[in-house]
PDB file of C-alpha atoms in Angstrom:
ATOM      1  CA  MET F   1     -38.013 106.336 301.388  1.00  0.00           C
ATOM      2  CA  ASN F   2     -40.611 108.822 302.486  1.00  0.00           C
ATOM      3  CA  SER F   3     -42.719 110.022 299.538  1.00  0.00           C
ATOM      4  CA  SER F   4     -42.274 113.699 300.481  1.00  0.00           C
ATOM      5  CA  ILE F   5     -38.476 113.245 300.513  1.00  0.00           C
ATOM      6  CA  LYS F   6     -38.606 111.627 297.025  1.00  0.00           C
ATOM      7  CA  ILE F   7     -40.579 114.580 295.637  1.00  0.00           C
ATOM      8  CA  ARG F   8     -38.152 117.122 297.134  1.00  0.00           C
ATOM      9  CA  PHE F   9     -35.163 115.184 295.689  1.00  0.00           C
ATOM     10  CA  ARG F  10     -36.699 115.114 292.188  1.00  0.00           C
ATOM     11  CA  LEU F  11     -37.493 118.835 292.349  1.00  0.00           C
ATOM     12  CA  PHE F  12     -33.896 119.545 293.392  1.00  0.00           C
ATOM     13  CA  GLY F  13     -32.571 117.498 290.449  1.00  0.00           C
ATOM     14  CA  LEU F  14     -34.805 119.340 287.981  1.00  0.00           C
ATOM     15  CA  SER F  15     -33.648 122.642 289.406  1.00  0.00           C
ATOM     16  CA  LEU F  16     -30.026 121.665 288.805  1.00  0.00           C
ATOM     17  CA  VAL F  17     -30.761 120.662 285.184  1.00  0.00           C
ATOM     18  CA  PHE F  18     -32.713 123.828 284.293  1.00  0.00           C
ATOM     19  CA  GLY F  19     -30.231 126.001 286.157  1.00  0.00           C
ATOM     20  CA  THR F  20     -27.367 124.545 284.143  1.00  0.00           C
ATOM     21  CA  LEU F  21     -29.282 125.054 280.860  1.00  0.00           C
ATOM     22  CA  PHE F  22     -30.006 128.651 281.844  1.00  0.00           C
ATOM     23  CA  LEU F  23     -26.325 129.355 282.512  1.00  0.00           C
ATOM     24  CA  VAL F  24     -25.250 127.769 279.221  1.00  0.00           C
ATOM     25  CA  THR F  25     -27.896 129.695 277.273  1.00  0.00           C
ATOM     26  CA  ALA F  26     -27.217 133.017 278.968  1.00  0.00           C
ATOM     27  CA  TYR F  27     -23.435 132.912 278.444  1.00  0.00           C
ATOM     28  CA  SER F  28     -22.374 134.139 275.013  1.00  0.00           C
ATOM     29  CA  PHE F  29     -19.324 132.347 273.610  1.00  0.00           C
ATOM     30  CA  PRO F  30     -17.088 134.362 271.257  1.00  0.00           C
ATOM     31  CA  ASP F  31     -17.629 133.136 267.684  1.00  0.00           C
ATOM     32  CA  ALA F  32     -13.936 132.893 266.824  1.00  0.00           C
ATOM     33  CA  GLU F  33     -13.162 130.803 269.924  1.00  0.00           C
ATOM     34  CA  CYS F  34     -16.070 128.495 270.635  1.00  0.00           C
ATOM     35  CA  GLY F  35     -19.055 129.335 268.478  1.00  0.00           C
ATOM     36  CA  SER F  36     -17.539 128.188 265.198  1.00  0.00           C
ATOM     37  CA  ILE F  37     -14.590 126.288 263.813  1.00  0.00           C
ATOM     38  CA  VAL F  38     -12.355 128.455 261.655  1.00  0.00           C
ATOM     39  CA  SER F  39     -10.119 126.722 259.129  1.00  0.00           C
ATOM     40  CA  GLY F  40      -8.043 128.061 256.254  1.00  0.00           C
ATOM     41  CA  PRO F  41      -7.151 131.695 255.528  1.00  0.00           C
ATOM     42  CA  ALA F  42      -9.810 134.368 256.116  1.00  0.00           C
ATOM     43  CA  GLU F  43     -11.509 135.962 253.114  1.00  0.00           C
ATOM     44  CA  SER F  44     -12.180 139.606 252.203  1.00  0.00           C
ATOM     45  CA  SER F  45     -15.155 140.893 250.286  1.00  0.00           C
ATOM     46  CA  SER F  46     -13.473 141.711 246.972  1.00  0.00           C
ATOM     47  CA  SER F  47     -10.236 141.696 244.989  1.00  0.00           C
ATOM     48  CA  THR F  48      -8.947 143.857 242.148  1.00  0.00           C
ATOM     49  CA  VAL F  49      -7.798 141.975 239.042  1.00  0.00           C
ATOM     50  CA  TYR F  50      -5.590 144.038 236.749  1.00  0.00           C
ATOM     51  CA  LEU F  51      -2.857 143.974 234.106  1.00  0.00           C
ATOM     52  CA  LEU F  52       0.835 144.865 234.417  1.00  0.00           C
ATOM     53  CA  PRO F  53       2.857 146.676 233.213  1.00  0.00           C
ATOM     54  CA  ASP F  54       0.805 149.871 232.953  1.00  0.00           C
ATOM     55  CA  SER F  55       2.533 150.808 229.704  1.00  0.00           C
ATOM     56  CA  SER F  56       4.478 148.840 227.059  1.00  0.00           C
ATOM     57  CA  ARG F  57       6.411 150.003 224.009  1.00  0.00           C
ATOM     58  CA  ILE F  58       7.221 147.618 221.168  1.00  0.00           C
ATOM     59  CA  LEU F  59       7.997 147.733 217.483  1.00  0.00           C
ATOM     60  CA  GLN F  60       5.691 146.266 214.873  1.00  0.00           C
ATOM     61  CA  GLY F  61       6.238 142.486 214.900  1.00  0.00           C
ATOM     62  CA  GLU F  62       7.712 142.508 218.394  1.00  0.00           C
ATOM     63  CA  ARG F  63       6.061 140.938 221.431  1.00  0.00           C
ATOM     64  CA  CYS F  64       5.214 142.068 224.931  1.00  0.00           C
ATOM     65  CA  THR F  65       4.071 140.086 227.973  1.00  0.00           C
ATOM     66  CA  LEU F  66       1.196 141.247 230.171  1.00  0.00           C
ATOM     67  CA  SER F  67       0.589 139.741 233.604  1.00  0.00           C
ATOM     68  CA  VAL F  68      -2.911 139.293 235.023  1.00  0.00           C
ATOM     69  CA  MET F  69      -2.516 140.197 238.695  1.00  0.00           C
ATOM     70  CA  VAL F  70      -4.724 139.911 241.791  1.00  0.00           C
ATOM     71  CA  ASP F  71      -4.260 142.141 244.827  1.00  0.00           C
ATOM     72  CA  GLN F  72      -4.297 141.275 248.538  1.00  0.00           C
ATOM     73  CA  GLY F  73      -8.083 141.757 248.806  1.00  0.00           C
ATOM     74  CA  THR F  74      -8.468 137.970 248.983  1.00  0.00           C
ATOM     75  CA  ASP F  75      -6.150 135.491 250.705  1.00  0.00           C
ATOM     76  CA  SER F  76      -7.033 131.966 249.586  1.00  0.00           C
ATOM     77  CA  LEU F  77      -8.032 131.248 245.987  1.00  0.00           C
ATOM     78  CA  SER F  78      -8.741 128.025 244.155  1.00  0.00           C
ATOM     79  CA  CYS F  79     -10.030 128.845 240.666  1.00  0.00           C
ATOM     80  CA  ALA F  80      -9.759 131.933 238.460  1.00  0.00           C
ATOM     81  CA  TYR F  81     -11.575 132.725 235.212  1.00  0.00           C
ATOM     82  CA  CYS F  82     -10.725 135.940 233.354  1.00  0.00           C
ATOM     83  CA  GLU F  83     -11.671 137.488 230.028  1.00  0.00           C
ATOM     84  CA  ILE F  84      -9.255 140.054 228.623  1.00  0.00           C
ATOM     85  CA  THR F  85     -10.193 142.406 225.813  1.00  0.00           C
ATOM     86  CA  TYR F  86      -7.716 144.129 223.503  1.00  0.00           C
ATOM     87  CA  ASP F  87      -7.535 146.061 220.237  1.00  0.00           C
ATOM     88  CA  SER F  88      -7.403 143.277 217.661  1.00  0.00           C
ATOM     89  CA  THR F  89      -6.612 145.735 214.846  1.00  0.00           C
ATOM     90  CA  MET F  90      -3.335 146.583 216.583  1.00  0.00           C
ATOM     91  CA  LEU F  91      -2.530 143.460 218.613  1.00  0.00           C
ATOM     92  CA  GLU F  92      -2.544 139.693 218.167  1.00  0.00           C
ATOM     93  CA  ILE F  93      -2.582 137.236 221.082  1.00  0.00           C
ATOM     94  CA  VAL F  94       0.280 134.759 220.661  1.00  0.00           C
ATOM     95  CA  SER F  95       0.103 132.609 223.787  1.00  0.00           C
ATOM     96  CA  ALA F  96      -1.121 132.420 227.378  1.00  0.00           C
ATOM     97  CA  GLY F  97       0.169 130.561 230.407  1.00  0.00           C
ATOM     98  CA  GLU F  98       0.014 130.087 234.144  1.00  0.00           C
ATOM     99  CA  GLY F  99       1.158 132.893 236.377  1.00  0.00           C
ATOM    100  CA  ALA F 100       3.547 132.418 239.279  1.00  0.00           C
ATOM    101  CA  LEU F 101       0.771 131.779 241.828  1.00  0.00           C
ATOM    102  CA  TYR F 102      -0.295 128.632 239.964  1.00  0.00           C
ATOM    103  CA  SER F 103       3.007 127.521 238.423  1.00  0.00           C
ATOM    104  CA  GLU F 104       4.804 127.571 241.785  1.00  0.00           C
ATOM    105  CA  THR F 105       2.124 125.873 243.894  1.00  0.00           C
ATOM    106  CA  SER F 106       2.629 122.345 245.212  1.00  0.00           C
ATOM    107  CA  PHE F 107      -0.910 121.373 244.107  1.00  0.00           C
ATOM    108  CA  SER F 108      -1.786 120.017 240.670  1.00  0.00           C
ATOM    109  CA  THR F 109      -3.466 122.589 238.418  1.00  0.00           C
ATOM    110  CA  PHE F 110      -5.721 122.632 235.361  1.00  0.00           C
ATOM    111  CA  PHE F 111      -5.067 125.518 232.930  1.00  0.00           C
ATOM    112  CA  ASP F 112      -6.897 126.464 229.734  1.00  0.00           C
ATOM    113  CA  TRP F 113      -7.120 129.434 227.382  1.00  0.00           C
ATOM    114  CA  GLU F 114      -9.121 130.241 224.277  1.00  0.00           C
ATOM    115  CA  VAL F 115      -9.607 133.166 221.896  1.00  0.00           C
ATOM    116  CA  LEU F 116     -13.372 133.642 222.052  1.00  0.00           C
ATOM    117  CA  TYR F 117     -13.302 136.035 219.089  1.00  0.00           C
ATOM    118  CA  PRO F 118     -10.842 138.664 217.795  1.00  0.00           C
ATOM    119  CA  GLY F 119     -10.281 141.104 220.636  1.00  0.00           C
ATOM    120  CA  ARG F 120     -11.326 138.815 223.519  1.00  0.00           C
ATOM    121  CA  VAL F 121      -9.398 135.956 225.127  1.00  0.00           C
ATOM    122  CA  MET F 122     -10.466 133.703 228.013  1.00  0.00           C
ATOM    123  CA  VAL F 123      -7.971 132.226 230.491  1.00  0.00           C
ATOM    124  CA  SER F 124      -8.793 129.897 233.385  1.00  0.00           C
ATOM    125  CA  ASN F 125      -6.936 127.912 236.016  1.00  0.00           C
ATOM    126  CA  CYS F 126      -7.821 125.822 239.051  1.00  0.00           C
ATOM    127  CA  VAL F 127      -5.913 123.971 241.745  1.00  0.00           C
ATOM    128  CA  LEU F 128      -7.049 120.351 242.052  1.00  0.00           C
ATOM    129  CA  GLY F 129      -7.887 118.546 245.267  1.00  0.00           C
ATOM    130  CA  TYR F 130     -10.104 119.017 248.291  1.00  0.00           C
ATOM    131  CA  ARG F 131      -9.622 122.440 249.943  1.00  0.00           C
ATOM    132  CA  SER F 132      -6.515 123.157 247.892  1.00  0.00           C
ATOM    133  CA  TYR F 133      -5.679 126.817 247.346  1.00  0.00           C
ATOM    134  CA  ILE F 134      -3.132 129.462 246.348  1.00  0.00           C
ATOM    135  CA  LEU F 135      -2.321 132.592 248.326  1.00  0.00           C
ATOM    136  CA  ALA F 136      -2.855 136.109 246.912  1.00  0.00           C
ATOM    137  CA  PRO F 137      -1.538 138.646 246.034  1.00  0.00           C
ATOM    138  CA  GLY F 138       0.383 137.749 242.897  1.00  0.00           C
ATOM    139  CA  GLU F 139       0.301 136.744 239.238  1.00  0.00           C
ATOM    140  CA  LEU F 140      -2.593 134.628 237.960  1.00  0.00           C
ATOM    141  CA  PHE F 141      -1.777 134.432 234.214  1.00  0.00           C
ATOM    142  CA  GLU F 142       0.687 135.600 231.578  1.00  0.00           C
ATOM    143  CA  LEU F 143      -0.404 136.762 228.112  1.00  0.00           C
ATOM    144  CA  VAL F 144       1.917 137.369 225.156  1.00  0.00           C
ATOM    145  CA  PHE F 145       0.832 139.882 222.477  1.00  0.00           C
ATOM    146  CA  GLU F 146       2.430 140.848 219.175  1.00  0.00           C
ATOM    147  CA  GLY F 147       2.198 144.308 217.606  1.00  0.00           C
ATOM    148  CA  LYS F 148       0.456 144.310 214.213  1.00  0.00           C
ATOM    149  CA  SER F 149       0.507 147.978 213.185  1.00  0.00           C
ATOM    150  CA  ASP F 150       1.853 151.301 214.405  1.00  0.00           C
ATOM    151  CA  GLY F 151      -0.114 153.378 216.878  1.00  0.00           C
ATOM    152  CA  TRP F 152      -1.540 153.449 220.376  1.00  0.00           C
ATOM    153  CA  SER F 153      -3.380 150.377 221.620  1.00  0.00           C
ATOM    154  CA  TRP F 154      -4.796 149.020 224.879  1.00  0.00           C
ATOM    155  CA  ALA F 155      -5.777 145.883 226.798  1.00  0.00           C
ATOM    156  CA  GLU F 156      -7.888 145.353 229.918  1.00  0.00           C
ATOM    157  CA  VAL F 157      -9.445 142.738 232.192  1.00  0.00           C
ATOM    158  CA  ASP F 158     -13.078 142.883 231.115  1.00  0.00           C
ATOM    159  CA  SER F 159     -14.391 140.326 233.609  1.00  0.00           C
ATOM    160  CA  ALA F 160     -13.006 138.080 236.326  1.00  0.00           C
ATOM    161  CA  THR F 161     -14.482 135.322 238.470  1.00  0.00           C
ATOM    162  CA  LEU F 162     -12.504 134.059 241.456  1.00  0.00           C
ATOM    163  CA  HIS F 163     -13.300 131.224 243.872  1.00  0.00           C
ATOM    164  CA  ASP F 164     -12.016 130.770 247.414  1.00  0.00           C
ATOM    165  CA  ILE F 165     -10.795 127.628 249.187  1.00  0.00           C
ATOM    166  CA  ASP F 166     -14.403 126.362 249.494  1.00  0.00           C
ATOM    167  CA  ARG F 167     -15.103 127.055 245.777  1.00  0.00           C
ATOM    168  CA  ASP F 168     -17.376 129.955 246.737  1.00  0.00           C
ATOM    169  CA  PRO F 169     -17.259 133.036 244.450  1.00  0.00           C
ATOM    170  CA  VAL F 170     -15.248 136.052 245.576  1.00  0.00           C
ATOM    171  CA  GLY F 171     -16.202 139.593 244.610  1.00  0.00           C
ATOM    172  CA  THR F 172     -13.912 141.190 242.009  1.00  0.00           C
ATOM    173  CA  VAL F 173     -13.204 144.677 240.698  1.00  0.00           C
ATOM    174  CA  PRO F 174     -11.512 145.173 237.286  1.00  0.00           C
ATOM    175  CA  GLY F 175      -8.424 147.349 237.094  1.00  0.00           C
ATOM    176  CA  ILE F 176      -7.882 150.157 234.600  1.00  0.00           C
ATOM    177  CA  PRO F 177      -6.722 149.434 231.006  1.00  0.00           C
ATOM    178  CA  VAL F 178      -3.033 149.420 230.131  1.00  0.00           C
ATOM    179  CA  ASP F 179      -1.394 151.261 227.228  1.00  0.00           C
ATOM    180  CA  ILE F 180       0.593 149.553 224.482  1.00  0.00           C
ATOM    181  CA  TYR F 181       2.496 151.760 222.040  1.00  0.00           C
ATOM    182  CA  ILE F 182       3.523 150.169 218.751  1.00  0.00           C
ATOM    183  CA  GLY F 183       5.804 151.850 216.275  1.00  0.00           C
ATOM    184  CA  GLU F 184       9.097 151.994 214.457  1.00  0.00           C
ATOM    185  CA  VAL F 185      11.091 155.124 215.269  1.00  0.00           C
ATOM    186  CA  THR F 186      12.308 155.733 211.719  1.00  0.00           C
ATOM    187  CA  GLY F 187      11.160 157.791 208.739  1.00  0.00           C
ATOM    188  CA  VAL F 188       7.853 159.608 208.420  1.00  0.00           C
ATOM    189  CA  ASP F 189       5.965 156.968 210.395  1.00  0.00           C
ATOM    190  CA  LYS F 190       7.923 157.497 213.601  1.00  0.00           C
ATOM    191  CA  ILE F 191       5.972 157.857 216.830  1.00  0.00           C
ATOM    192  CA  ILE F 192       7.260 160.233 219.472  1.00  0.00           C
ATOM    193  CA  PHE F 193       6.575 158.935 222.940  1.00  0.00           C
ATOM    194  CA  PRO F 194       5.699 161.787 225.332  1.00  0.00           C
ATOM    195  CA  THR F 195       7.206 162.311 228.776  1.00  0.00           C
ATOM    196  CA  GLY F 196       4.857 164.177 231.075  1.00  0.00           C
ATOM    197  CA  SER F 197       3.633 167.167 229.083  1.00  0.00           C
ATOM    198  CA  PHE F 198      -0.048 166.082 229.081  1.00  0.00           C
ATOM    199  CA  THR F 199      -2.015 166.303 232.341  1.00  0.00           C
ATOM    200  CA  CYS F 200      -5.606 166.210 233.583  1.00  0.00           C
ATOM    201  CA  ARG F 201      -6.732 167.961 236.793  1.00  0.00           C
ATOM    202  CA  PRO F 202      -8.670 167.008 238.826  1.00  0.00           C
ATOM    203  CA  ASN F 203      -8.637 163.273 238.283  1.00  0.00           C
ATOM    204  CA  PRO F 204     -10.922 161.575 239.408  1.00  0.00           C
ATOM    205  CA  PHE F 205     -13.309 164.414 238.604  1.00  0.00           C
ATOM    206  CA  ASN F 206     -16.895 165.645 238.825  1.00  0.00           C
ATOM    207  CA  PRO F 207     -18.359 167.529 237.014  1.00  0.00           C
ATOM    208  CA  LEU F 208     -15.395 168.653 234.843  1.00  0.00           C
ATOM    209  CA  THR F 209     -11.668 168.211 234.346  1.00  0.00           C
ATOM    210  CA  ARG F 210      -9.053 170.510 232.779  1.00  0.00           C
ATOM    211  CA  ILE F 211      -6.791 168.835 230.228  1.00  0.00           C
ATOM    212  CA  THR F 212      -3.486 170.668 229.808  1.00  0.00           C
ATOM    213  CA  PHE F 213      -0.914 170.203 227.055  1.00  0.00           C
ATOM    214  CA  GLN F 214       2.409 171.950 227.672  1.00  0.00           C
ATOM    215  CA  ASN F 215       3.526 172.570 224.097  1.00  0.00           C
ATOM    216  CA  SER F 216       7.192 173.385 224.538  1.00  0.00           C
ATOM    217  CA  ASP F 217      10.557 171.664 224.710  1.00  0.00           C
ATOM    218  CA  GLY F 218      12.898 174.422 225.799  1.00  0.00           C
ATOM    219  CA  GLU F 219      12.376 177.243 223.306  1.00  0.00           C
ATOM    220  CA  ASN F 220      10.725 175.137 220.626  1.00  0.00           C
ATOM    221  CA  PRO F 221       7.070 173.991 220.451  1.00  0.00           C
ATOM    222  CA  LEU F 222       6.492 170.256 220.245  1.00  0.00           C
ATOM    223  CA  ALA F 223       3.629 170.509 217.777  1.00  0.00           C
ATOM    224  CA  SER F 224       1.866 173.100 215.621  1.00  0.00           C
ATOM    225  CA  SER F 225      -1.563 171.444 215.538  1.00  0.00           C
ATOM    226  CA  GLY F 226      -3.426 168.681 217.311  1.00  0.00           C
ATOM    227  CA  GLU F 227      -6.597 166.652 217.726  1.00  0.00           C
ATOM    228  CA  LEU F 228      -7.968 165.910 221.200  1.00  0.00           C
ATOM    229  CA  ARG F 229     -10.551 163.156 221.721  1.00  0.00           C
ATOM    230  CA  ILE F 230     -12.120 161.334 224.642  1.00  0.00           C
ATOM    231  CA  TYR F 231     -12.405 157.546 224.251  1.00  0.00           C
ATOM    232  CA  SER F 232     -14.100 154.733 226.124  1.00  0.00           C
ATOM    233  CA  PRO F 233     -11.805 151.866 227.275  1.00  0.00           C
ATOM    234  CA  SER F 234     -13.047 149.827 224.302  1.00  0.00           C
ATOM    235  CA  GLY F 235     -11.783 152.498 221.889  1.00  0.00           C
ATOM    236  CA  ARG F 236     -15.133 154.113 221.034  1.00  0.00           C
ATOM    237  CA  ILE F 237     -14.997 157.883 220.476  1.00  0.00           C
ATOM    238  CA  ILE F 238     -16.985 159.657 223.191  1.00  0.00           C
ATOM    239  CA  ARG F 239     -16.168 163.292 222.486  1.00  0.00           C
ATOM    240  CA  ASP F 240     -14.255 165.186 219.794  1.00  0.00           C
ATOM    241  CA  LEU F 241     -13.003 167.876 222.128  1.00  0.00           C
ATOM    242  CA  TYR F 242     -10.639 169.922 219.958  1.00  0.00           C
ATOM    243  CA  ARG F 243      -9.024 170.085 216.538  1.00  0.00           C
ATOM    244  CA  GLY F 244      -6.819 172.950 215.450  1.00  0.00           C
ATOM    245  CA  ARG F 245      -3.718 174.995 216.116  1.00  0.00           C
ATOM    246  CA  LEU F 246      -1.693 174.549 219.300  1.00  0.00           C
ATOM    247  CA  ASN F 247      -0.052 177.533 220.924  1.00  0.00           C
ATOM    248  CA  ARG F 248       3.471 177.570 222.281  1.00  0.00           C
ATOM    249  CA  GLY F 249       3.422 176.937 226.030  1.00  0.00           C
ATOM    250  CA  LYS F 250       0.230 176.045 227.867  1.00  0.00           C
ATOM    251  CA  ASN F 251      -2.858 174.777 226.001  1.00  0.00           C
ATOM    252  CA  GLU F 252      -5.875 174.078 228.223  1.00  0.00           C
ATOM    253  CA  PHE F 253      -9.096 172.254 227.375  1.00  0.00           C
ATOM    254  CA  VAL F 254     -12.145 171.490 229.529  1.00  0.00           C
ATOM    255  CA  TRP F 255     -14.214 168.305 229.378  1.00  0.00           C
ATOM    256  CA  LYS F 256     -17.526 168.462 231.229  1.00  0.00           C
ATOM    257  CA  GLY F 257     -18.312 164.744 231.045  1.00  0.00           C
ATOM    258  CA  LYS F 258     -20.542 164.958 227.942  1.00  0.00           C
ATOM    259  CA  ASP F 259     -20.505 163.038 224.669  1.00  0.00           C
ATOM    260  CA  ASN F 260     -20.722 164.410 221.130  1.00  0.00           C
ATOM    261  CA  SER F 261     -24.515 164.677 221.372  1.00  0.00           C
ATOM    262  CA  GLY F 262     -24.321 166.759 224.543  1.00  0.00           C
ATOM    263  CA  LYS F 263     -25.552 164.000 226.849  1.00  0.00           C
ATOM    264  CA  ILE F 264     -23.905 163.452 230.232  1.00  0.00           C
ATOM    265  CA  VAL F 265     -21.951 160.190 230.194  1.00  0.00           C
ATOM    266  CA  SER F 266     -22.012 157.616 232.978  1.00  0.00           C
ATOM    267  CA  ALA F 267     -19.384 157.347 235.684  1.00  0.00           C
ATOM    268  CA  GLY F 268     -16.369 155.239 234.830  1.00  0.00           C
ATOM    269  CA  LEU F 269     -13.034 155.149 233.073  1.00  0.00           C
ATOM    270  CA  TYR F 270     -12.256 157.225 229.971  1.00  0.00           C
ATOM    271  CA  ILE F 271      -9.101 158.007 227.996  1.00  0.00           C
ATOM    272  CA  ALA F 272      -8.031 161.441 226.763  1.00  0.00           C
ATOM    273  CA  ALA F 273      -5.824 161.170 223.664  1.00  0.00           C
ATOM    274  CA  LEU F 274      -4.055 164.052 221.919  1.00  0.00           C
ATOM    275  CA  LYS F 275      -2.497 163.431 218.513  1.00  0.00           C
ATOM    276  CA  ALA F 276      -0.067 166.229 217.725  1.00  0.00           C
ATOM    277  CA  ASP F 277       2.249 166.223 214.676  1.00  0.00           C
ATOM    278  CA  GLY F 278       3.143 162.526 214.907  1.00  0.00           C
ATOM    279  CA  ALA F 279       3.166 162.367 218.707  1.00  0.00           C
ATOM    280  CA  LEU F 280       0.538 160.635 220.803  1.00  0.00           C
ATOM    281  CA  PHE F 281      -0.253 161.767 224.366  1.00  0.00           C
ATOM    282  CA  THR F 282      -2.717 159.828 226.543  1.00  0.00           C
ATOM    283  CA  GLN F 283      -4.154 160.096 230.039  1.00  0.00           C
ATOM    284  CA  LYS F 284      -6.672 157.920 231.853  1.00  0.00           C
ATOM    285  CA  LEU F 285      -9.661 159.804 233.317  1.00  0.00           C
ATOM    286  CA  ILE F 286     -12.014 158.618 236.038  1.00  0.00           C
ATOM    287  CA  LEU F 287     -15.445 160.267 236.173  1.00  0.00           C
ATOM    288  CA  VAL F 288     -17.290 159.878 239.481  1.00  0.00           C
ATOM    289  CA  ARG F 289     -20.960 160.672 240.192  1.00  0.00           C
TER     290      ARG F 289
END
């Protein structure tokens, strides 16, 4: 073959190769179709882990069950580790177990729980096997508490660590605390459970909220005197807002987001609690900055 023809043939072949590479490089394949292989349910950035029910009422010595729930923020989950705090002076943890998401799965699971110290319990669970998972939303754990003494108590998810189908951590957000009322409705120690006469507006709030107690039941006042305090979720007193006589009808108080020393408190969850002649009224407050 003529040498000039050989050179032209080789140049033509190189042109075809580089032209093909150019076309492949220049064309952008959609990630979900060709650029990557997608397997398993898609993940979101964070999930809220919280307790249900929002409010429980039991007598001293009776038990209530709280469910640790996860919302739809995350689809596939493998392992969950949660620490729940509670008022150990008012409540005692009796038992803990798997929630419906784990107990009803077809995969084998490994569950454990431990009281780390009075007022804090750790629960954990994991599905076993390669790329095994459960599907949110639903119940992760069940906790059984027993009432120890009369009064208002609380429990909350203090921390939560979730892992997806690949055992990678998933962002979590804790839910708000739940209320547990304990008391025997007899004699001088009876606790009157309120029904909607204690409100806070606005809520969430910044820089202040108005706390209103409607002190009337028909023609008669519910209470003659009261004590209003602001608490942290852990039960620490933040502000002694009012102590004294309550008028018939509307009683209004203003909290400007400051503690007893006059310092502005950080954003977050707080609890307004009014004790009034044997009745306890509570409202959750959310301060935003």
